[in-house]
Coordinates of C-alpha atoms and ligand atoms in Angstrom, one line a residue:
X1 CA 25.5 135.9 118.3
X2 CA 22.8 134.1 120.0
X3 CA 19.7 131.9 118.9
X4 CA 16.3 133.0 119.8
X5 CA 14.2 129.5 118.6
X6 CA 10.3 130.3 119.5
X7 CA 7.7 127.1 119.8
X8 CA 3.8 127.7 118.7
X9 CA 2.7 129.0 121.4
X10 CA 5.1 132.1 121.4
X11 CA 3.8 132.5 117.9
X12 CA 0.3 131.4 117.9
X13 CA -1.4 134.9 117.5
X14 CA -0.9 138.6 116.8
X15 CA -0.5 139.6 120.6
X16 CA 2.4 136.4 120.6
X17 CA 3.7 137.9 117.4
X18 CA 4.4 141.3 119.5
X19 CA 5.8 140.4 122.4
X20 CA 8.4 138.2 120.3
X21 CA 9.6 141.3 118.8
X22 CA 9.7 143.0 122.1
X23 CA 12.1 140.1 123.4
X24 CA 13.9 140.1 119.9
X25 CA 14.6 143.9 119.9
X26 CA 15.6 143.8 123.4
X27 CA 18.8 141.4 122.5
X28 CA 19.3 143.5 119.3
X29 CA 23.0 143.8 120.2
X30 CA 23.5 140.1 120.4
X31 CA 23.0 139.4 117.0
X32 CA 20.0 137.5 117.6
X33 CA 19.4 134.8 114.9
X34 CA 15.2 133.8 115.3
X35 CA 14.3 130.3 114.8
X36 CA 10.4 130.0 114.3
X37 CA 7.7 126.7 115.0
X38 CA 4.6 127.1 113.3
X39 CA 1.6 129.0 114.7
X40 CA 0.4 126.8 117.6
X41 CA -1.8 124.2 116.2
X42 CA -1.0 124.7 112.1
X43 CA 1.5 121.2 112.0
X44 CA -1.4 119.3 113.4
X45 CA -3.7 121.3 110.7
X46 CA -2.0 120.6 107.7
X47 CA -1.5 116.5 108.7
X48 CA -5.1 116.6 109.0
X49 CA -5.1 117.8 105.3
X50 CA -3.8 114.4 104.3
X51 CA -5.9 112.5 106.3
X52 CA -8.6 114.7 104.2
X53 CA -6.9 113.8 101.1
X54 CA -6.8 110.1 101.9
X55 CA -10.4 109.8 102.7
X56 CA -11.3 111.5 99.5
X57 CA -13.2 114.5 101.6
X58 CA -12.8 117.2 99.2
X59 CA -14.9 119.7 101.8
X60 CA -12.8 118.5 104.6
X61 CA -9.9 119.3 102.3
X62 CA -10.8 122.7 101.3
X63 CA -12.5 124.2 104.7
X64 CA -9.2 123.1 106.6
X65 CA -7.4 124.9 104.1
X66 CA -8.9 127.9 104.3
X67 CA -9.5 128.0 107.9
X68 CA -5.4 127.8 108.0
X69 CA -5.3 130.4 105.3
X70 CA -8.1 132.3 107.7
X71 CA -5.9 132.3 110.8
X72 CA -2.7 133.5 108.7
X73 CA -4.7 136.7 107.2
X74 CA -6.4 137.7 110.6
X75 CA -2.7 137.7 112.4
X76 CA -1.3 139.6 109.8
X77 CA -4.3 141.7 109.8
X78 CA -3.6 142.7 113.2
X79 CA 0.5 143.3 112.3
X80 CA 1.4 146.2 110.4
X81 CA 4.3 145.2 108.2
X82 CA 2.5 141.5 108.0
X83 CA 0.3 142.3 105.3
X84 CA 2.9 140.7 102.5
X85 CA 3.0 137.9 104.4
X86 CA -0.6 136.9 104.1
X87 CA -0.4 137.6 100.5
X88 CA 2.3 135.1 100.4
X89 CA 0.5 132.3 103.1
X90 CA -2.4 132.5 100.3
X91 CA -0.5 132.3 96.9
X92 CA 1.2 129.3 98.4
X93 CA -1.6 127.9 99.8
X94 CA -3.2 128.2 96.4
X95 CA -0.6 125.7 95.3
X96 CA -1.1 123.7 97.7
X97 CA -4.6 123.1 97.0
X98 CA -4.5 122.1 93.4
X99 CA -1.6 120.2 94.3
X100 CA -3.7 117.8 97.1
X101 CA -6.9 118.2 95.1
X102 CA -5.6 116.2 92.6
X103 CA -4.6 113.5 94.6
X104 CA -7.9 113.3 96.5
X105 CA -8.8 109.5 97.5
X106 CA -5.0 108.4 97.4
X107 CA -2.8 108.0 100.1
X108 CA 0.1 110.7 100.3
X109 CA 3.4 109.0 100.6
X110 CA 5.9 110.1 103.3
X111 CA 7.6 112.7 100.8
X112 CA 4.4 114.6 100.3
X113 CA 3.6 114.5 103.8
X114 CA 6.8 116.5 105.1
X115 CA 6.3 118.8 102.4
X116 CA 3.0 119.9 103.4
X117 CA 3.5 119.4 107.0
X118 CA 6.7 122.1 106.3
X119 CA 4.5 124.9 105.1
X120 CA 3.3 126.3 108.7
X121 CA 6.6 127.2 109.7
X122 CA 7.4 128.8 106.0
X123 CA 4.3 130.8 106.9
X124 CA 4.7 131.8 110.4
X125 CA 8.5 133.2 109.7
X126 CA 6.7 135.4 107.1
X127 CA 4.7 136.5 109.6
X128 CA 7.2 137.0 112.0
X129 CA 9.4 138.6 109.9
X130 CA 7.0 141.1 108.9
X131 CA 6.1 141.8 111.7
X132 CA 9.1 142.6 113.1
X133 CA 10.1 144.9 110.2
X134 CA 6.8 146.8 111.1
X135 CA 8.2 147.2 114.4
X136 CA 11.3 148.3 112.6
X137 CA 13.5 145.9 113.4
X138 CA 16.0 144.9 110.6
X139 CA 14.6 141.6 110.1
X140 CA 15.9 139.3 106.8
X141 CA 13.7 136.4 105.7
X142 CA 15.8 133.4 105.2
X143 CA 15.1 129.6 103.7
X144 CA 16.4 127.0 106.3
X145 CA 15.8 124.8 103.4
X146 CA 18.8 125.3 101.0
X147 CA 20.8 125.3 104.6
X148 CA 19.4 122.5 106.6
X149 CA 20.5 119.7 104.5
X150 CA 19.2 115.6 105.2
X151 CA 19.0 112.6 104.2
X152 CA 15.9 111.4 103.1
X153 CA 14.4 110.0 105.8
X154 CA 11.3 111.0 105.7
X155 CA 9.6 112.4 108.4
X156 CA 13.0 112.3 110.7
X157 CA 15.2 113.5 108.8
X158 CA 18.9 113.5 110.0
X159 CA 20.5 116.6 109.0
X160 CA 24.1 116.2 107.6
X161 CA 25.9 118.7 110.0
X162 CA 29.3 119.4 108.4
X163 CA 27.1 120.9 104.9
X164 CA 25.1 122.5 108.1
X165 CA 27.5 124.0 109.5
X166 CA 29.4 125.6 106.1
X167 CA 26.0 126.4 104.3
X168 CA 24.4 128.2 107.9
X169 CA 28.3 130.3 107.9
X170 CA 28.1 130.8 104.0
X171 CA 24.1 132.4 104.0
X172 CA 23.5 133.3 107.8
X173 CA 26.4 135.1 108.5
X174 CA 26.9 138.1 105.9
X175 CA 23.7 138.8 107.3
X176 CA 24.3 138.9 110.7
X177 CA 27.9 141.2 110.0
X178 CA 25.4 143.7 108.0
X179 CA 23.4 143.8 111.4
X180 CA 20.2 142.2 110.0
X181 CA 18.4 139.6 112.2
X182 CA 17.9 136.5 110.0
X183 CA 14.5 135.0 110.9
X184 CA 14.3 131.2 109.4
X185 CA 11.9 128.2 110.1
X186 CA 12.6 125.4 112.8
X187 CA 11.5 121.7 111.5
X188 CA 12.5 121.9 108.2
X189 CA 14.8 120.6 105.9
X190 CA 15.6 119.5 102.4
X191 CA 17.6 116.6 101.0
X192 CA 20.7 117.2 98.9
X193 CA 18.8 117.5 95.7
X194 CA 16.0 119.8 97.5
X195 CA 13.4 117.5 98.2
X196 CA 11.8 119.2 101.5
X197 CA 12.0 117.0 104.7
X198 CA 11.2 117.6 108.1
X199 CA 13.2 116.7 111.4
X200 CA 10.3 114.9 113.5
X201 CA 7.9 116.5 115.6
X202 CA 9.0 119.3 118.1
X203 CA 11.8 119.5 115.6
X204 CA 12.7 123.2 116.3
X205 CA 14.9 123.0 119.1
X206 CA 17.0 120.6 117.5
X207 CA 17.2 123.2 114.2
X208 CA 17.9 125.9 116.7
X209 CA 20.8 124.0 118.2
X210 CA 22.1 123.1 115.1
X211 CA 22.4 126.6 114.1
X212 CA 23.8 127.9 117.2
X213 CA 26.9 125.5 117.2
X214 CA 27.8 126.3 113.5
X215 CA 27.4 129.9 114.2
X216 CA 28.9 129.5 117.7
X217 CA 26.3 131.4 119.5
X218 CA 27.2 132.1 123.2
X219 CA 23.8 130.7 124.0
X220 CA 20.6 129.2 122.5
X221 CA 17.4 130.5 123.8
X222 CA 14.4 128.4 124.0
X223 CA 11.0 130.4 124.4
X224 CA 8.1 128.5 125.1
X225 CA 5.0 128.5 127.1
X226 CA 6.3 127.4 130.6
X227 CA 9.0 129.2 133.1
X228 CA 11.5 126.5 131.9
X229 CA 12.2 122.6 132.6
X230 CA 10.5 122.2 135.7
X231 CA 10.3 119.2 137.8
X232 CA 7.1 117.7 136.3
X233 CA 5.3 118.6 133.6
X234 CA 3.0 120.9 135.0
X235 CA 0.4 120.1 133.0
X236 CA 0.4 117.0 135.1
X237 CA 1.7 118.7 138.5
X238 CA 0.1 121.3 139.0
X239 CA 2.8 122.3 141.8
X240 CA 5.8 121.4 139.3
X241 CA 8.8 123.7 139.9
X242 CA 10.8 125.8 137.7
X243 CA 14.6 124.5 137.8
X244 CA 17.2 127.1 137.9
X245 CA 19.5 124.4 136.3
X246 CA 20.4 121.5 134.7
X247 CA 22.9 119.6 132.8
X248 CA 22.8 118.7 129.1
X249 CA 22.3 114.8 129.9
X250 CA 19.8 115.2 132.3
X251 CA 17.8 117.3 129.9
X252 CA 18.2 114.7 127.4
X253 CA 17.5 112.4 129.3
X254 CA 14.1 113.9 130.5
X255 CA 13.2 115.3 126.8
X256 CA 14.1 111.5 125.6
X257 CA 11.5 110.3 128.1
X258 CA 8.7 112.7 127.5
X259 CA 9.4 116.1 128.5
X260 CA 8.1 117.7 125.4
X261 CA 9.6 121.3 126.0
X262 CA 12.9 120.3 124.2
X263 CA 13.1 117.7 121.2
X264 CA 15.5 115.1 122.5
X265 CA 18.6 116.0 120.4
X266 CA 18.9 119.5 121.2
X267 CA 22.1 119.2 123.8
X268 CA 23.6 117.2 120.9
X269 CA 25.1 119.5 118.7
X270 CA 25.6 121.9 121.4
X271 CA 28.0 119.7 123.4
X272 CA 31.3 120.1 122.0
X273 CA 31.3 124.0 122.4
X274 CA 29.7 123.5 125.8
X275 CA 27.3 126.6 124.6
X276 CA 24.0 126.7 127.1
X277 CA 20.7 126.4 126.4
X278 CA 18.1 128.4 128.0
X279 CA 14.9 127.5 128.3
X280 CA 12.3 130.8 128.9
X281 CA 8.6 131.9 129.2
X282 CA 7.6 134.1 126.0
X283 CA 4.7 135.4 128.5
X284 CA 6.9 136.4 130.9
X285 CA 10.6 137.2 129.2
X286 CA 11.6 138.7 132.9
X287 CA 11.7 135.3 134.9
X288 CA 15.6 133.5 134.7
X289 CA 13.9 130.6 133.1
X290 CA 16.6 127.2 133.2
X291 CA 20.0 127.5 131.9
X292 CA 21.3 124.0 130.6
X293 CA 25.1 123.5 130.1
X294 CA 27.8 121.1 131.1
X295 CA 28.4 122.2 134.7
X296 CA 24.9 122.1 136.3
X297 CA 25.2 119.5 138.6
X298 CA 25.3 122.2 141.6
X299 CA 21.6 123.4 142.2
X300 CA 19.2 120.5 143.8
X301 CA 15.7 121.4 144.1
X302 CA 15.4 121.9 148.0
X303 CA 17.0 118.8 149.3
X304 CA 15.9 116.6 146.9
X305 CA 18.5 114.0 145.1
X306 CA 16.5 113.8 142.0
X307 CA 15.8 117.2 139.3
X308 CA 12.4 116.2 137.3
X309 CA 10.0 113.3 136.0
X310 CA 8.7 112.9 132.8
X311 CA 6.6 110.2 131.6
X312 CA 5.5 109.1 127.5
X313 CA 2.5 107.4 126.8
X314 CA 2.2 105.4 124.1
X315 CA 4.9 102.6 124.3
X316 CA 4.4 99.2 123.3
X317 CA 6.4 96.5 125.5
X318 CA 8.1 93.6 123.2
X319 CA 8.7 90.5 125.9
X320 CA 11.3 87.7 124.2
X321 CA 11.5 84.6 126.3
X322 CA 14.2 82.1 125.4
X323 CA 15.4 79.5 127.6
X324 CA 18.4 78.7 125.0
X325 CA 19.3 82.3 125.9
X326 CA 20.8 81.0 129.3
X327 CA 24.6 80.9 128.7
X328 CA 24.4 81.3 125.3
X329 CA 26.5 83.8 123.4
X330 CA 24.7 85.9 120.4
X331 CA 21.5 85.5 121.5
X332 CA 21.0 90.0 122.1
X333 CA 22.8 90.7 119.2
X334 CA 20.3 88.4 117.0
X335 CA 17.7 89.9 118.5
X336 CA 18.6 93.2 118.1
X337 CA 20.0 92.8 114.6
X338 CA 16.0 92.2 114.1
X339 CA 15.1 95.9 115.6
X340 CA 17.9 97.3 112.9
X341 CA 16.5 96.0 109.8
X342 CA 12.8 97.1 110.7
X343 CA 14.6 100.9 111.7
X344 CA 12.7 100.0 115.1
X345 CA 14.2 102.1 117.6
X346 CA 14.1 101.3 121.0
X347 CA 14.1 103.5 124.4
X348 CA 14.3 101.1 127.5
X349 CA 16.0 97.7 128.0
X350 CA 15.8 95.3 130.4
X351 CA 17.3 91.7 130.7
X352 CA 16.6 88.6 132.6
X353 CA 18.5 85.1 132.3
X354 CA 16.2 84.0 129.8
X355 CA 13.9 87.0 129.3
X356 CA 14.0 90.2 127.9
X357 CA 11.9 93.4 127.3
X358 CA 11.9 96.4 125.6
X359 CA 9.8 99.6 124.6
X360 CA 9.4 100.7 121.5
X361 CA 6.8 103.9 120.8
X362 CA 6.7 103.3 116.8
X363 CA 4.3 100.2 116.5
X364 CA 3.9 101.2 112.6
X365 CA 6.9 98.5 111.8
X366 CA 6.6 96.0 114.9
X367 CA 4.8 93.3 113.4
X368 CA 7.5 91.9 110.8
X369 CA 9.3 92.4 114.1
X370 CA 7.4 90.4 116.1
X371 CA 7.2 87.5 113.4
X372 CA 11.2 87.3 113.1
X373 CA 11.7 87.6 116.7
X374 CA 9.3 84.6 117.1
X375 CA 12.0 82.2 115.5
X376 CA 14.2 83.2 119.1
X377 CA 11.6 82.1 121.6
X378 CA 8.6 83.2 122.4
X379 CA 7.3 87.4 122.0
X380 CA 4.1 88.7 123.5
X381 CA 4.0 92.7 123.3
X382 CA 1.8 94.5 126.2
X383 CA 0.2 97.9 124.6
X384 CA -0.6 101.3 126.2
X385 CA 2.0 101.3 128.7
X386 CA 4.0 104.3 129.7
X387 CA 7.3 105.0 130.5
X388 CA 7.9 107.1 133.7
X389 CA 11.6 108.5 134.2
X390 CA 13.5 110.0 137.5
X391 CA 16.2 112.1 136.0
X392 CA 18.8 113.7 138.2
X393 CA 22.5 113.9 138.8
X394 CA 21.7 113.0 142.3
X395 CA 20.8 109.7 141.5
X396 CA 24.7 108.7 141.2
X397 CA 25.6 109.4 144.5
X398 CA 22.2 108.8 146.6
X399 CA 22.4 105.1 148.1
X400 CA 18.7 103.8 148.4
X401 CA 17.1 105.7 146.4
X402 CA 15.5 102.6 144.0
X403 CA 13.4 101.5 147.1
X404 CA 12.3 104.7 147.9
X405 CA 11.1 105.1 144.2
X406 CA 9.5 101.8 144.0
X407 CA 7.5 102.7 147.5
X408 CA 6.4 105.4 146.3
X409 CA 5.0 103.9 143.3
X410 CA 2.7 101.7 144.6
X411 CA 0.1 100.2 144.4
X412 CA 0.7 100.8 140.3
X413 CA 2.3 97.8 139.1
X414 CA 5.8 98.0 137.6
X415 CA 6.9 96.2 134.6
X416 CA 10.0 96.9 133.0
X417 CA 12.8 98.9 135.0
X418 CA 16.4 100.0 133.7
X419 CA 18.9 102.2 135.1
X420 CA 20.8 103.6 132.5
X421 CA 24.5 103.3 132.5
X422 CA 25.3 107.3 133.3
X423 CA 23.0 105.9 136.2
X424 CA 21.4 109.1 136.0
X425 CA 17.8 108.2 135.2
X426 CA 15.6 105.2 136.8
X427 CA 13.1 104.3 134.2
X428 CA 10.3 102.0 134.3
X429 CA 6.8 100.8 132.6
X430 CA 3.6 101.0 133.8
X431 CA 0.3 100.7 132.4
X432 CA -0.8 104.0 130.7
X433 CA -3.9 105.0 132.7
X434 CA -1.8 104.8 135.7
X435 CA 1.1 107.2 134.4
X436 CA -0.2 110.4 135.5
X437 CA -0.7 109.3 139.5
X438 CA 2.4 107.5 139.5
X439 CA 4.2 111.1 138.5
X440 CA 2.3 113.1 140.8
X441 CA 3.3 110.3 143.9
X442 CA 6.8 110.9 142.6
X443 CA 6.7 114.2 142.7
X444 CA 5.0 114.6 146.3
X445 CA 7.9 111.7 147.3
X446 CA 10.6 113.9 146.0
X447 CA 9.2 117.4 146.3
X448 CA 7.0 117.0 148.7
X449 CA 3.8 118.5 147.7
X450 CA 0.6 117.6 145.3
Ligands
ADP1 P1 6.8 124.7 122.0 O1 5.6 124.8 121.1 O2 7.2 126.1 122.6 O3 7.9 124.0 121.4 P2 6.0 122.4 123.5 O4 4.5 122.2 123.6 O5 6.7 121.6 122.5 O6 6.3 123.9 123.3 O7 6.7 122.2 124.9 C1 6.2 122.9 126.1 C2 5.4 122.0 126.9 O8 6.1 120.9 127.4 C3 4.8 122.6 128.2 O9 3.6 123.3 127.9 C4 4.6 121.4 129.1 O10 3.3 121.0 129.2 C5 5.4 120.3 128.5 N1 6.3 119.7 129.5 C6 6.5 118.4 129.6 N2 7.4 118.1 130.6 C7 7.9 119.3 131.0 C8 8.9 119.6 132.0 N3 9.6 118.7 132.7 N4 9.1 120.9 132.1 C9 8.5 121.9 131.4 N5 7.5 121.6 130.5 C10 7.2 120.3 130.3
LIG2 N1 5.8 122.7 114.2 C1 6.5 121.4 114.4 C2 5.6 120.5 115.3 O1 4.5 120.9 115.7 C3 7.9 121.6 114.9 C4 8.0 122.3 116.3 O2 7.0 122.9 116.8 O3 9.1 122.2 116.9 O4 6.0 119.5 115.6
MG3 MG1 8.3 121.9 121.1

């Protein structure tokens, strides 16, 4: 069997809706399995529902509902076989109105929030699986939920993958051996005792992924709005290339850093069985798009020693100076038993003899932080930084290549720099404004163009 996991944008509108069933039908005789994102936008949508809620703004409240309810009905409007689906988008959005109505002026706490933030992708699979019964494809609705069990970490949830894995064999697969295609939602979860959670945001990939490893797929496909990973986000680049390949850790690594066209854990499940990961253009089904799997270390791009960039803004620097630090034992192990009991989590790491700074991208808990770290030495944090990664195989094996980054860097200033153990990745900080030249010098340094 395989995974077909399709993002918004392959989803966003009836003409999406279509060419998903196109690609679907096409692989009919792998036993696809479809993974669906909400319709492009919706997430954002229903957040701003609780922002509505929290100011009290009962118009706000009601005309983003409907407007979501809107766009629902004129896509299945436009997809015979969808028209169930709309019935079911409004009954349940119905539900969710008196629900939030009631709570207008108060602040929804994190449980409420993944539930409503869950309801675009329970939507678009209705959609999609109408749609695709229109187009007479055997297509079987099915609830992630009861599958995709968590903890209750709201709003990044962790799913607990041994009940994954027998619950996604016990429901998925009788459905798959009577030649139906199960079509289920990406993002979602629920807690043992089915309290609905989500995964974080861009969650899907990571459901896709979890799915394809207990069902041992033979691949996971990834259909987005892009040829695959490229070198650069093009949105950035506009001369970014498509790579043909790439291992799991380097597309970790980049999706860790930023490259938002795979949620950071996806390679993670998919490890063990070494099953690949390809990443392809809904628009345009016919191009190879980037296969990811163990082996890829093969393909450079042209000559160059280094596959892709990818930069996050956002990121908060945390700088700890402690002259005690020098010689002493302890002293990161204090410090980081701090990050651990705020759930802090923290992406790049550098040390000096008596200094050291980190990123974090979460401020929402730094401030008790901050305050505990103070009794170490002294903490200043620098804001809206950004981190900009060079990702690639080649960086093991290429002497000089630090110097050639750094050059071509300038004249942005660079703050924090770490080279991860796999030495596979050269990360640094600079200030956010300047994150988007910095990626484009990189890429004409590397690529040599733009
Ligand atoms: P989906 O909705 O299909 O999950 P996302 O918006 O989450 O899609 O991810 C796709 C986007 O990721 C692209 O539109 C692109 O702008 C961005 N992106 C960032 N870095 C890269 C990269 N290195 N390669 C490809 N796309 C990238
Ligand atoms: N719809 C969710 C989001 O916007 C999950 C996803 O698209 O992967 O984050
Ligand atoms: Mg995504």
């Amino acid at each position: 069997m395989i995974v077909c996991k399709f993002g918004g944008t392959s989803v966003a509108d009836a003409a999406a809706i279509r060419r998903l069933a196109g690609i679907v039908a096409g692989r009919a005789r792998e036993q696809p399995l479809v993974v669906v994102s909400a319709l492009a936008g919706v997430t954002d949508g229903l957040l701003g529902l609780a922002a509505a809620v929290h100011a009290g703004d009962a118009a706000a409240l009601g005309g983003g509902l409907d407007a979501l309810v809107r766009r629902h009905e004129i896509v299945a409007g436009e997809l015979p076989g969808a028209e169930p689906a709309a019935e079911a988008v409004r009954a349940d959005a119905e539900l969710l109105r008196s629900s939030l109505s009631s709570g207008l002026g108060r602040r929804l706490g994190p449980a409420a929030i993944d539930d409503l933030a869950g309801h675009g992708e329970l939507w678009s699979s209705r959609l999609v699986a109408g749609a695709m019964s229109g187009a007479g494809l055997p297509a079987a609705w099915a609830d992630i939920r009861p599958i995709m069990v968590t903890d209750d970490r709201f709003g990044r949830a962790t799913p607990y993958v041994q009940v994954v894995n027998n619950r996604a064999r016990e429901c998925l697969r009788p459905l798959l051996a009577d030649e139906m295609i199960p079509v289920t939602q990406g993002f979602i979860g629920a807690t043992p005792d089915g309290v609905p959670t989500t995964l974080g945001r861009g969650g899907s990939d990571f459901t896709a992924a979890l799915l394809g490893a207990a069902l041992g797929a033979t691949r996971v496909e990834i259909w987005t709005d892009v040829n695959g990973l490229m070198t650069a986000d093009p949105r950035i680049v506009r001369t970014a290339r498509t790579l043909a390949a790439a291992s799991y850790e380097e597309a970790a690594e980049l999706a860790t850093f930023g490259a938002k066209v795979l949620h950071p854990a996806t390679a993670m499940p998919l490890v063990r069985a070494g099953i690949p990961i390809v990443v392809l253009n809904s628009t345009r089904p016919e191009l190879p798009g980037t296969t990811i799997e163990p082996s890829a270390d093969l393909e450079r791009v042209g000559d160059s020693p280094i596959r892709s960039i990818s930069w996050k803004r956002g990121i908060t620097v945390v700088n700890v100076r402690a002259p005690r630090m020098l010689g002493a034992y302890g002293f990161l192990r204090a410090m980081f038993e701090v990050f651990e009991r705020h759930e802090v989590v923290v992406d790049v790491l550098a040390s000096g003899e008596i200094s050291v700074s980190l990123t974090v991208e979460d401020r929402s808990r730094l401030d008790p932080v901050v305050r505990e770290l103070s009794e170490l030495g002294e903490v200043w944090t620098d804001d809206a930084r950004a981190i900009v990664s060079v990702v690639g195989i080649g960086l093991r094996r290429t002497p000089g290549l630090a110097s050639r980054i750094f050059r071509a860097v300038q004249p942005a200033n660079v703050e924090v720099i770490s080279q991860g153990a796999s030495a596979i990745n050269m990360t640094f900080v600079v200030r956010e404004e300047d994150g988007p030249d910095v990626v484009r010098r990189l890429h004409a340094e590397f690529f040599g163009d733009d």
